[in-house]
Tab-separated table of C-alpha atoms and ligand atoms in Angstrom:
chain	number	residue	atom	x	y	z
A	1	UNK	CA	98.382	-88.301	-24.279
A	2	UNK	CA	101.869	-89.501	-25.045
A	3	UNK	CA	103.814	-89.094	-21.849
A	4	UNK	CA	101.803	-88.408	-18.741
A	5	UNK	CA	103.479	-86.019	-16.332
A	6	UNK	CA	105.431	-87.634	-13.492
A	7	UNK	CA	104.565	-86.255	-10.092
A	8	UNK	CA	106.630	-86.868	-6.974
A	9	UNK	CA	104.660	-87.043	-3.728
A	10	UNK	CA	106.746	-86.572	-0.571
A	11	UNK	CA	104.528	-87.371	2.404
A	12	UNK	CA	105.072	-89.425	5.543
A	13	UNK	CA	101.398	-89.884	6.386
A	14	UNK	CA	100.269	-93.083	4.737
A	15	UNK	CA	96.609	-92.138	4.379
A	16	UNK	CA	97.353	-88.801	2.757
A	17	UNK	CA	100.013	-90.295	0.543
A	18	UNK	CA	97.753	-93.058	-0.700
A	19	UNK	CA	94.893	-90.682	-1.369
A	20	UNK	CA	97.077	-88.308	-3.370
A	21	UNK	CA	98.634	-91.145	-5.339
A	22	UNK	CA	95.233	-92.680	-5.936
A	23	UNK	CA	93.827	-89.427	-7.315
A	24	UNK	CA	96.849	-88.658	-9.483
A	25	UNK	CA	96.882	-92.188	-10.866
A	26	UNK	CA	93.163	-92.167	-11.495
A	27	UNK	CA	93.526	-89.071	-13.628
A	28	UNK	CA	96.341	-90.628	-15.605
A	29	UNK	CA	99.453	-89.147	-14.002
A	30	UNK	CA	102.453	-91.214	-13.029
A	31	UNK	CA	103.242	-90.984	-9.317
A	32	UNK	CA	106.561	-91.328	-7.555
A	33	UNK	CA	106.562	-91.497	-3.763
A	34	UNK	CA	108.905	-90.740	-0.895
A	35	UNK	CA	108.177	-91.134	2.810
A	36	UNK	CA	110.706	-88.615	4.088
A	37	UNK	CA	112.609	-85.541	2.972
A	38	UNK	CA	115.945	-87.227	2.369
A	39	UNK	CA	114.534	-89.855	0.060
A	40	UNK	CA	112.349	-87.204	-1.541
A	41	UNK	CA	115.324	-85.157	-2.679
A	42	UNK	CA	117.154	-88.309	-3.788
A	43	UNK	CA	114.240	-89.355	-5.971
A	44	UNK	CA	113.877	-85.845	-7.359
A	45	UNK	CA	117.554	-85.878	-8.407
A	46	UNK	CA	117.315	-89.305	-9.944
A	47	UNK	CA	113.929	-89.026	-11.648
A	48	UNK	CA	113.579	-85.310	-12.454
A	49	UNK	CA	109.799	-85.303	-12.021
A	50	UNK	CA	107.560	-82.719	-13.693
A	51	UNK	CA	106.018	-81.613	-10.412
A	52	UNK	CA	106.684	-82.163	-6.719
A	53	UNK	CA	104.045	-82.240	-3.991
A	54	UNK	CA	105.671	-81.996	-0.591
A	55	UNK	CA	104.354	-82.304	2.941
A	56	UNK	CA	105.799	-79.699	5.314
A	57	UNK	CA	106.172	-81.850	8.427
A	58	UNK	CA	108.433	-84.700	7.404
A	59	UNK	CA	110.917	-86.915	9.187
A	60	UNK	CA	114.668	-86.379	8.699
A	61	UNK	CA	114.473	-83.255	6.573
A	62	UNK	CA	111.238	-81.301	6.624
A	63	UNK	CA	109.505	-79.570	3.729
A	64	UNK	CA	111.507	-76.363	4.186
A	65	UNK	CA	114.773	-78.292	3.986
A	66	UNK	CA	113.536	-80.172	0.953
A	67	UNK	CA	112.486	-77.096	-1.001
A	68	UNK	CA	115.775	-75.411	-0.091
A	69	UNK	CA	117.700	-78.368	-1.515
A	70	UNK	CA	115.559	-78.395	-4.631
A	71	UNK	CA	115.820	-74.699	-5.327
A	72	UNK	CA	119.605	-74.674	-4.799
A	73	UNK	CA	120.106	-77.489	-7.298
A	74	UNK	CA	120.503	-76.186	-10.834
A	75	UNK	CA	118.960	-79.323	-12.306
A	76	UNK	CA	115.930	-79.186	-10.014
A	77	UNK	CA	115.147	-75.575	-9.262
A	78	UNK	CA	112.766	-75.227	-12.223
A	79	UNK	CA	110.494	-78.041	-11.019
A	80	UNK	CA	107.288	-76.606	-9.558
A	81	UNK	CA	106.976	-77.595	-5.920
A	82	UNK	CA	103.706	-77.399	-4.028
A	83	UNK	CA	103.532	-77.674	-0.237
A	84	UNK	CA	100.774	-79.673	1.396
A	85	UNK	CA	100.168	-78.526	4.901
A	86	UNK	CA	97.709	-78.509	7.738
A	87	UNK	CA	99.154	-75.227	8.970
A	88	UNK	CA	96.835	-72.294	8.585
A	89	UNK	CA	98.692	-69.588	10.423
A	90	UNK	CA	99.120	-66.349	8.516
A	91	UNK	CA	102.896	-66.238	8.827
A	92	UNK	CA	103.290	-69.822	7.632
A	93	UNK	CA	102.040	-69.027	4.154
A	94	UNK	CA	104.588	-66.276	3.655
A	95	UNK	CA	107.262	-68.497	5.084
A	96	UNK	CA	106.395	-71.314	2.676
A	97	UNK	CA	106.470	-69.056	-0.361
A	98	UNK	CA	109.657	-67.366	0.858
A	99	UNK	CA	111.258	-70.780	1.303
A	100	UNK	CA	110.737	-71.506	-2.368
A	101	UNK	CA	107.446	-73.353	-2.613
A	102	UNK	CA	105.489	-72.258	-5.661
A	103	UNK	CA	102.243	-72.655	-3.786
A	104	UNK	CA	100.587	-74.686	-1.080
A	105	UNK	CA	97.488	-76.787	-0.600
A	106	UNK	CA	95.715	-77.145	2.714
A	107	UNK	CA	95.106	-80.470	4.392
A	108	UNK	CA	92.870	-82.298	4.502
A	109	UNK	CA	93.012	-82.428	0.732
A	110	UNK	CA	89.752	-82.300	-1.172
A	111	UNK	CA	89.533	-85.322	-3.490
A	112	UNK	CA	87.249	-83.433	-5.809
A	113	UNK	CA	89.624	-80.580	-6.523
A	114	UNK	CA	93.075	-81.891	-5.614
A	115	UNK	CA	94.213	-82.836	-9.110
A	116	UNK	CA	93.036	-79.559	-10.576
A	117	UNK	CA	94.772	-77.673	-7.781
A	118	UNK	CA	98.123	-79.289	-8.436
A	119	UNK	CA	98.090	-79.685	-12.189
A	120	UNK	CA	97.831	-75.964	-12.834
A	121	UNK	CA	101.548	-75.900	-12.021
A	122	UNK	CA	102.223	-78.100	-15.009
A	123	UNK	CA	102.605	-76.685	-18.513
A	124	UNK	CA	99.192	-76.636	-20.158
A	125	UNK	CA	99.986	-79.404	-22.623
A	126	UNK	CA	100.780	-81.758	-19.737
A	127	UNK	CA	97.544	-81.189	-17.853
A	128	UNK	CA	94.981	-83.900	-17.989
A	129	UNK	CA	91.847	-82.064	-16.959
A	130	UNK	CA	92.528	-79.138	-19.317
A	131	UNK	CA	89.589	-76.784	-19.279
A	132	UNK	CA	87.806	-77.662	-16.096
A	133	UNK	CA	84.212	-78.672	-16.125
A	134	UNK	CA	83.235	-76.297	-13.357
A	135	UNK	CA	84.788	-73.317	-14.997
A	136	UNK	CA	83.774	-73.699	-18.590
A	137	UNK	CA	80.643	-75.736	-19.009
A	138	UNK	CA	77.338	-74.303	-17.984
A	139	UNK	CA	75.006	-76.850	-16.508
A	140	UNK	CA	72.036	-74.587	-17.031
A	141	UNK	CA	71.196	-75.978	-20.445
A	142	UNK	CA	72.988	-79.274	-20.828
A	143	UNK	CA	70.929	-80.296	-23.834
A	144	UNK	CA	72.108	-77.341	-25.849
A	145	UNK	CA	75.710	-78.488	-25.672
A	146	UNK	CA	75.485	-82.250	-25.965
A	147	UNK	CA	78.843	-83.393	-27.246
A	148	UNK	CA	79.359	-85.326	-30.418
A	149	UNK	CA	79.973	-88.304	-28.190
A	150	UNK	CA	76.274	-88.714	-27.441
A	151	UNK	CA	75.697	-92.377	-26.946
A	152	UNK	CA	79.022	-92.888	-25.219
A	153	UNK	CA	79.108	-95.731	-22.722
A	154	UNK	CA	79.928	-94.844	-19.144
A	155	UNK	CA	80.808	-97.428	-16.522
A	156	UNK	CA	79.804	-96.454	-12.989
A	157	UNK	CA	81.445	-98.363	-10.146
A	158	UNK	CA	80.003	-97.791	-6.706
A	159	UNK	CA	78.926	-100.100	-3.927
A	160	UNK	CA	76.027	-97.801	-3.084
A	161	UNK	CA	73.108	-98.246	-5.419
A	162	UNK	CA	71.811	-94.766	-4.637
A	163	UNK	CA	74.986	-93.284	-6.118
A	164	UNK	CA	74.624	-95.376	-9.248
A	165	UNK	CA	71.029	-94.250	-9.584
A	166	UNK	CA	72.105	-90.645	-9.148
A	167	UNK	CA	74.572	-90.896	-12.001
A	168	UNK	CA	72.059	-92.739	-14.113
A	169	UNK	CA	69.407	-90.098	-13.564
A	170	UNK	CA	71.874	-87.330	-14.385
A	171	UNK	CA	73.295	-88.879	-17.535
A	172	UNK	CA	70.696	-91.032	-19.209
A	173	UNK	CA	68.614	-87.989	-20.177
A	174	UNK	CA	71.720	-86.802	-22.042
A	175	UNK	CA	71.668	-90.039	-24.039
A	176	UNK	CA	74.662	-91.669	-22.469
A	177	UNK	CA	74.580	-95.401	-22.000
A	178	UNK	CA	75.183	-96.238	-18.354
A	179	UNK	CA	76.509	-99.593	-17.226
A	180	UNK	CA	77.094	-100.178	-13.546
A	181	UNK	CA	78.862	-102.477	-11.128
A	182	UNK	CA	78.817	-102.628	-7.356
A	183	UNK	CA	82.123	-104.426	-6.943
A	184	UNK	CA	85.528	-104.382	-8.553
A	185	UNK	CA	85.387	-107.843	-10.128
A	186	UNK	CA	82.122	-107.091	-11.877
A	187	UNK	CA	83.426	-103.681	-12.928
A	188	UNK	CA	86.504	-105.176	-14.530
A	189	UNK	CA	84.428	-107.782	-16.371
A	190	UNK	CA	82.152	-105.033	-17.734
A	191	UNK	CA	85.115	-102.886	-18.726
A	192	UNK	CA	86.493	-105.755	-20.782
A	193	UNK	CA	83.188	-106.739	-22.363
A	194	UNK	CA	81.750	-103.274	-23.056
A	195	UNK	CA	84.847	-101.080	-23.542
A	196	UNK	CA	83.362	-97.965	-21.915
A	197	UNK	CA	84.402	-94.463	-23.000
A	198	UNK	CA	84.656	-93.293	-19.428
A	199	UNK	CA	84.714	-94.834	-15.951
A	200	UNK	CA	83.338	-93.264	-12.816
A	201	UNK	CA	84.545	-95.012	-9.706
A	202	UNK	CA	83.934	-94.604	-6.033
A	203	UNK	CA	87.023	-93.904	-3.964
A	204	UNK	CA	86.462	-96.719	-1.489
A	205	UNK	CA	85.202	-100.067	-2.628
A	206	UNK	CA	84.492	-103.036	-0.389
A	207	UNK	CA	86.700	-106.052	-0.809
A	208	UNK	CA	89.822	-104.054	-1.505
A	209	UNK	CA	90.996	-103.882	2.096
A	210	UNK	CA	93.949	-101.566	2.315
A	211	UNK	CA	94.560	-101.417	-1.391
A	212	UNK	CA	92.112	-98.905	-2.752
A	213	UNK	CA	94.105	-98.345	-5.891
A	214	UNK	CA	93.784	-101.822	-7.254
A	215	UNK	CA	90.828	-101.203	-9.554
A	216	UNK	CA	92.546	-98.239	-11.149
A	217	UNK	CA	95.693	-100.307	-11.423
A	218	UNK	CA	93.807	-103.172	-13.076
A	219	UNK	CA	92.533	-100.764	-15.705
A	220	UNK	CA	95.806	-98.892	-16.155
A	221	UNK	CA	97.859	-102.045	-16.615
A	222	UNK	CA	95.486	-103.637	-19.124
A	223	UNK	CA	96.567	-103.015	-22.700
A	224	UNK	CA	93.013	-102.690	-23.990
A	225	UNK	CA	91.673	-100.573	-21.159
A	226	UNK	CA	94.527	-98.405	-19.984
A	227	UNK	CA	93.531	-95.304	-21.952
A	228	UNK	CA	89.994	-95.097	-20.621
A	229	UNK	CA	89.656	-91.910	-18.566
A	230	UNK	CA	88.787	-92.615	-14.934
A	231	UNK	CA	86.974	-90.110	-12.766
A	232	UNK	CA	86.728	-90.359	-9.013
A	233	UNK	CA	83.146	-90.181	-7.945
A	234	UNK	CA	82.985	-87.731	-5.097
A	235	UNK	CA	79.999	-85.507	-4.594
A	236	UNK	CA	79.738	-84.387	-8.184
A	237	UNK	CA	76.737	-82.127	-8.237
A	238	UNK	CA	77.896	-81.026	-11.664
A	239	UNK	CA	78.412	-84.516	-12.954
A	240	UNK	CA	76.879	-83.879	-16.362
A	241	UNK	CA	79.367	-81.124	-17.052
A	242	UNK	CA	82.285	-83.252	-15.905
A	243	UNK	CA	81.333	-86.048	-18.278
A	244	UNK	CA	80.725	-83.727	-21.176
A	245	UNK	CA	84.045	-82.012	-20.757
A	246	UNK	CA	85.990	-85.249	-20.481
A	247	UNK	CA	84.367	-86.810	-23.498
A	248	UNK	CA	84.912	-83.693	-25.585
A	249	UNK	CA	88.597	-83.888	-24.779
A	250	UNK	CA	88.694	-87.605	-25.386
A	251	UNK	CA	91.062	-87.245	-28.335
A	252	UNK	CA	93.703	-85.756	-26.097
A	253	UNK	CA	93.835	-88.967	-24.083
A	254	UNK	CA	95.255	-90.948	-26.952
B	313	LIG	MN1	103.784	-85.177	7.721
């Protein structure tokens, strides 16, 4: 991928903001952040992002004010803008769409589907997940559709050994080579030494304190490693299909 899409996240809640940025970054998008509506619109004007994700309840100017500003600005009104909201009242949805939001996502966000939910508002050539694993790959007969990348090396990073064993048991029968690490330092060392084709990483790793993104950042800022696709390990019951799909689209990552 030549130029990853740039996605502006306007969200005052630190936990939500960090999770969204973490997920977008892990999938290869470039994130811009704003903590309130005023700064959000400023950054949108300055940076002209490809997509805007906007909390509804924001300090200074709320999500409705923000989307109004965006849609009234001739240089910004084309940018897809998705609301993120904990509101679930019937009238709120209509109000959000009427205000100019292209769509909305409910909080709490689901780490497993968040990126897919937002990236469908990007032009197809800018999407990273492309055809989604869930939608297109049957897991009924995985052996009948083993990709040409059989033998690919997959690095699994998780502090829980049971999760590593789960991935191993799902993927080794498909002839993938699994290497695993239970901490970030070991994971980085393995990434350098073994150059994996794909990395699965747990969302929360011990030893990272408040900076959960640092492993992804270590990979993304390393010249040799930065193009390796990274997948967040949530509860992937369809993990085989996810891997297969990503590896089949490997060429599009370069
Ligand atoms: Mn908020």
